[in-house]
Amino acid sequence: MDRHIPFETLHNFRDLGGYRTPDGRRRVRPGRLYRADSLGKLTEGTADWERFLALGVGTVIDLRHPWEADGRGRIPAHPSFTYRNLSIEHRPYDQAVQGAEVDPGPYLAERYMEVAQDGVKEFREALELIAAADAPLVFHCASGKDRTGQLAALVLGLLGVEEQVIVEDFSLTELATDALLADWRARNDGRTPAWPGFGRAPAKAMRLYLAALNSRYGGAEQYVAQALGLDARALCAALRDRFLEPVPTAWPEVTFHRATPEDAPALVRLHDTAALWQTARGIDQWTPGGKSEAHFRTRMREGEVWLARAGGALAGAWELWWDDPAAWGPRPPEAGYVHRLMTAPHTSPPGTGRRMLAHAESRIAATGRTWSRLDCLASNPRLRAYYEAAGYKVAGEQRAKPPAPGSPAGGSPYAVTLLEKRLG
C-alpha cells in the first residue's frame, strides 16, 4: 500500500494506519487517522472532493495560521464533518528565503521546539479532539510536513509507535517534495525558493526534534503531562482504544506479475519508500531518488522485473538479471542475479520478501541455470543474515563494486558481500 492517497490537487495526503507497536501485536487502524497538505485546495463538485468525502472524515483540524486559511482557502463546509482551526505555530518563519548555508536538520528541529513550547493550548485541543473522534479524522497544514509532522509524531508517540517509525513517517513527505515545489513556483511567478531545503523532510530534522523533546521533557507522555497539563495515562488509553487494533492473522494472497514499462513510476515510488525506511533506521543501502523510471525500463528490456501484489495493492518487487559482471566478474550462463528485492514497508503481508525470493529462484531454475546469486552491502550484516537464513552462502566479497549506470552523480565504488544458492 502506498501511504499517499492519490488526489489531483493534494500531494501529501496519507493514512497513518498500519504502523505497529514495538511488540508487533498491534497496529494503527487503517482508515481512521489521516495527515495532509492544505485541504483548502479541494473544490466542491470535483473528483477530488468526492474522493475526500468517501473517506468518511468526521473532523478536520487545520493547523495553519488563520491568515493562511483566509488567504489560501479553507476546506469547503459540509455537514459530514466539523472544522477546527488550531494554529499551533505562534512565531511564523519563511523557509523559502533561507540561505543555502542553513542546514535543514538543526534549523527545522529548532523551529519545531518553538512550536512545542508556544502551541500548548492548540496541541491540547487537537489531542482532545483526536482522542474523542468517533469517525475518521484528518489534520493538515500547508505542505503537510512541519506542523502536521509534529502533531503526527506526538500522536504516534502516544500510541506507542517506535521513534524510528515516527522518523520514517515524517520523511515520507520527500515523496511529495517535487509536487509541493511545483505548487510553490506556481504561486510565485515561476521562481524557485532560495533555500535548497524548502519542501524537504530530512530524517535528521525529526530525529533531532525528538531528541530535544526527550531531553527537555522526557518524551511524548511527559510533554503531554508537563507542558499540556493533560492526564497522559488517560489520554494514551483513549487514543490506543480508538486507533489501535490487533495485527491481522489473515492476509490477502500474494500474487506475482511481470512488470511492464507502465509500472516504472510505481517501481520508483516503491524504491524511494523503501530507501526512506532504511534511512530512518540508519541503514546505508539505497538513496531516495537513486533509481529512475529509465532504470527500471532498462532492466525490463535486459532482464526481468517482477511485482508482488496483495489484495490489489503493490506489496513488493524485484529485478532479475542474467549476468552481473560488475559484482561477479565474467561468468558462464549458469546463474540468475537477484537485485532490488523490496517490499512495501509496514503493509506487505508477512513473508512477502521470502516469497518473492522463492519466485525469483523458480524463474532462474526454469531457464536451466543452477545458481541464484545476489549481493548486499558489506556494511549491512542484517541483510546478509536474512539471505543466509534463506539458504544463501557467502561466496566472497567485491571490495570496489562500481555504481550502477544511471546512479546519481558522485556515486563511488563500494564493497559488497557476494551470496549464492544452488538450486534444485
mmCIF file of C-alpha atoms in Angstrom, residues 220-363:
data_model
loop_
_atom_site.group_PDB
_atom_site.id
_atom_site.type_symbol
_atom_site.label_atom_id
_atom_site.label_comp_id
_atom_site.label_asym_id
_atom_site.label_seq_id
_atom_site.Cartn_x
_atom_site.Cartn_y
_atom_site.Cartn_z
ATOM 1 C CA ALA A 220 5.806 12.458 24.439
ATOM 2 C CA GLU A 221 3.847 11.383 27.511
ATOM 3 C CA GLN A 222 5.851 13.647 29.803
ATOM 4 C CA TYR A 223 5.410 16.557 27.383
ATOM 5 C CA VAL A 224 1.647 15.998 27.471
ATOM 6 C CA ALA A 225 1.636 15.950 31.260
ATOM 7 C CA GLN A 226 4.101 18.770 31.946
ATOM 8 C CA ALA A 227 3.530 21.220 29.098
ATOM 9 C CA LEU A 228 -0.079 20.491 28.099
ATOM 10 C CA GLY A 229 -1.421 19.766 31.567
ATOM 11 C CA LEU A 230 -3.291 16.645 30.476
ATOM 12 C CA ASP A 231 -3.616 13.264 32.151
ATOM 13 C CA ALA A 232 -1.136 11.455 29.931
ATOM 14 C CA ARG A 233 -2.121 7.985 31.076
ATOM 15 C CA ALA A 234 -5.807 8.581 30.388
ATOM 16 C CA LEU A 235 -5.061 10.227 27.054
ATOM 17 C CA CYS A 236 -2.856 7.342 25.911
ATOM 18 C CA ALA A 237 -5.523 4.841 26.933
ATOM 19 C CA ALA A 238 -8.196 6.731 24.957
ATOM 20 C CA LEU A 239 -6.018 7.058 21.868
ATOM 21 C CA ARG A 240 -4.973 3.418 21.931
ATOM 22 C CA ASP A 241 -8.532 2.264 22.422
ATOM 23 C CA ARG A 242 -9.689 4.205 19.347
ATOM 24 C CA PHE A 243 -6.762 3.845 16.999
ATOM 25 C CA LEU A 244 -5.003 0.543 17.713
ATOM 26 C CA GLU A 245 -6.139 -2.900 16.610
ATOM 27 C CA PRO A 246 -4.639 -6.410 16.669
ATOM 28 C CA VAL A 247 -2.359 -7.193 13.754
ATOM 29 C CA PRO A 248 -4.346 -9.327 11.276
ATOM 30 C CA THR A 249 -3.864 -13.064 11.373
ATOM 31 C CA ALA A 250 -5.100 -13.488 7.778
ATOM 32 C CA TRP A 251 -3.649 -11.571 4.841
ATOM 33 C CA PRO A 252 -4.510 -11.344 1.133
ATOM 34 C CA GLU A 253 -2.819 -13.858 -1.121
ATOM 35 C CA VAL A 254 0.413 -12.627 -2.697
ATOM 36 C CA THR A 255 0.447 -12.919 -6.495
ATOM 37 C CA PHE A 256 3.258 -12.249 -8.960
ATOM 38 C CA HIS A 257 3.141 -10.290 -12.212
ATOM 39 C CA ARG A 258 5.783 -9.460 -14.799
ATOM 40 C CA ALA A 259 6.300 -5.685 -14.819
ATOM 41 C CA THR A 260 5.649 -3.582 -17.918
ATOM 42 C CA PRO A 261 7.011 -0.122 -18.772
ATOM 43 C CA GLU A 262 3.797 1.405 -17.413
ATOM 44 C CA ASP A 263 4.781 0.096 -13.967
ATOM 45 C CA ALA A 264 8.003 2.142 -13.855
ATOM 46 C CA PRO A 265 6.556 5.090 -11.838
ATOM 47 C CA ALA A 266 5.204 2.708 -9.190
ATOM 48 C CA LEU A 267 8.587 0.962 -9.010
ATOM 49 C CA VAL A 268 10.389 4.267 -8.459
ATOM 50 C CA ARG A 269 7.951 5.142 -5.685
ATOM 51 C CA LEU A 270 8.349 1.736 -4.042
ATOM 52 C CA HIS A 271 12.141 2.045 -4.228
ATOM 53 C CA ASP A 272 12.119 5.517 -2.678
ATOM 54 C CA THR A 273 9.710 4.421 0.061
ATOM 55 C CA ALA A 274 11.991 1.511 0.935
ATOM 56 C CA ALA A 275 15.013 3.839 0.850
ATOM 57 C CA LEU A 276 13.344 6.207 3.339
ATOM 58 C CA TRP A 277 12.566 3.213 5.582
ATOM 59 C CA GLN A 278 16.278 2.355 5.544
ATOM 60 C CA THR A 279 17.408 5.944 6.146
ATOM 61 C CA ALA A 280 15.176 6.258 9.221
ATOM 62 C CA ARG A 281 16.960 3.217 10.672
ATOM 63 C CA GLY A 282 20.479 4.354 9.843
ATOM 64 C CA ILE A 283 20.902 1.728 7.105
ATOM 65 C CA ASP A 284 23.210 2.968 4.350
ATOM 66 C CA GLN A 285 21.888 0.911 1.440
ATOM 67 C CA TRP A 286 19.654 2.839 -1.003
ATOM 68 C CA THR A 287 19.169 6.546 -1.636
ATOM 69 C CA PRO A 288 15.784 8.178 -2.359
ATOM 70 C CA GLY A 289 15.883 9.257 -5.990
ATOM 71 C CA GLY A 290 18.662 6.768 -6.692
ATOM 72 C CA LYS A 291 16.704 4.855 -9.369
ATOM 73 C CA SER A 292 14.750 6.450 -12.195
ATOM 74 C CA GLU A 293 11.935 5.168 -14.367
ATOM 75 C CA ALA A 294 14.536 4.728 -17.123
ATOM 76 C CA HIS A 295 16.493 2.367 -14.871
ATOM 77 C CA PHE A 296 13.532 0.045 -14.378
ATOM 78 C CA ARG A 297 12.581 0.118 -18.055
ATOM 79 C CA THR A 298 16.150 -0.835 -18.936
ATOM 80 C CA ARG A 299 16.039 -3.747 -16.516
ATOM 81 C CA MET A 300 12.783 -4.903 -18.127
ATOM 82 C CA ARG A 301 14.458 -4.915 -21.548
ATOM 83 C CA GLU A 302 17.681 -6.571 -20.463
ATOM 84 C CA GLY A 303 16.259 -8.952 -17.869
ATOM 85 C CA GLU A 304 13.051 -9.221 -15.904
ATOM 86 C CA VAL A 305 11.292 -7.101 -13.300
ATOM 87 C CA TRP A 306 8.527 -8.636 -11.207
ATOM 88 C CA LEU A 307 5.798 -7.204 -8.999
ATOM 89 C CA ALA A 308 4.158 -8.786 -5.958
ATOM 90 C CA ARG A 309 0.580 -7.743 -5.279
ATOM 91 C CA ALA A 310 -1.668 -8.442 -2.285
ATOM 92 C CA GLY A 311 -5.325 -7.512 -2.332
ATOM 93 C CA GLY A 312 -4.760 -5.398 -5.416
ATOM 94 C CA ALA A 313 -2.038 -3.295 -3.762
ATOM 95 C CA LEU A 314 1.649 -3.320 -4.643
ATOM 96 C CA ALA A 315 3.409 -5.343 -1.933
ATOM 97 C CA GLY A 316 6.903 -5.657 -3.386
ATOM 98 C CA ALA A 317 9.114 -6.034 -6.442
ATOM 99 C CA TRP A 318 12.495 -7.292 -7.603
ATOM 100 C CA GLU A 319 14.809 -7.356 -10.614
ATOM 101 C CA LEU A 320 16.239 -10.485 -12.237
ATOM 102 C CA TRP A 321 19.464 -10.117 -14.243
ATOM 103 C CA TRP A 322 21.098 -12.768 -16.413
ATOM 104 C CA ASP A 323 24.639 -11.552 -15.813
ATOM 105 C CA ASP A 324 26.328 -9.221 -13.334
ATOM 106 C CA PRO A 325 29.966 -8.641 -14.268
ATOM 107 C CA ALA A 326 30.296 -5.554 -12.047
ATOM 108 C CA ALA A 327 29.882 -7.669 -8.918
ATOM 109 C CA TRP A 328 30.687 -11.216 -10.023
ATOM 110 C CA GLY A 329 33.008 -10.738 -12.974
ATOM 111 C CA PRO A 330 32.657 -12.669 -16.257
ATOM 112 C CA ARG A 331 30.798 -15.933 -15.670
ATOM 113 C CA PRO A 332 29.244 -18.662 -17.818
ATOM 114 C CA PRO A 333 25.417 -18.584 -18.128
ATOM 115 C CA GLU A 334 24.903 -20.653 -15.004
ATOM 116 C CA ALA A 335 23.064 -18.234 -12.720
ATOM 117 C CA GLY A 336 20.399 -15.590 -12.370
ATOM 118 C CA TYR A 337 21.140 -12.490 -10.296
ATOM 119 C CA VAL A 338 18.505 -11.050 -7.965
ATOM 120 C CA HIS A 339 18.574 -7.291 -7.406
ATOM 121 C CA ARG A 340 16.464 -4.714 -5.566
ATOM 122 C CA LEU A 341 14.310 -7.127 -3.607
ATOM 123 C CA MET A 342 11.973 -4.612 -1.950
ATOM 124 C CA THR A 343 8.713 -4.794 -0.029
ATOM 125 C CA ALA A 344 6.184 -2.105 0.883
ATOM 126 C CA PRO A 345 7.114 -1.161 4.473
ATOM 127 C CA HIS A 346 4.522 -1.961 7.161
ATOM 128 C CA THR A 347 1.784 -3.015 4.732
ATOM 129 C CA SER A 348 3.017 -6.059 2.804
ATOM 130 C CA PRO A 349 1.898 -9.447 4.184
ATOM 131 C CA PRO A 350 4.423 -11.181 6.452
ATOM 132 C CA GLY A 351 6.881 -13.302 4.498
ATOM 133 C CA THR A 352 6.442 -11.362 1.229
ATOM 134 C CA GLY A 353 10.194 -10.957 0.790
ATOM 135 C CA ARG A 354 10.834 -14.686 1.152
ATOM 136 C CA ARG A 355 8.001 -15.495 -1.263
ATOM 137 C CA MET A 356 9.466 -13.121 -3.844
ATOM 138 C CA LEU A 357 12.890 -14.675 -3.440
ATOM 139 C CA ALA A 358 11.434 -18.159 -3.952
ATOM 140 C CA HIS A 359 9.618 -16.985 -7.097
ATOM 141 C CA ALA A 360 12.857 -15.482 -8.454
ATOM 142 C CA GLU A 361 14.640 -18.778 -7.822
ATOM 143 C CA SER A 362 11.916 -20.676 -9.673
ATOM 144 C CA ARG A 363 12.308 -18.331 -12.662
#
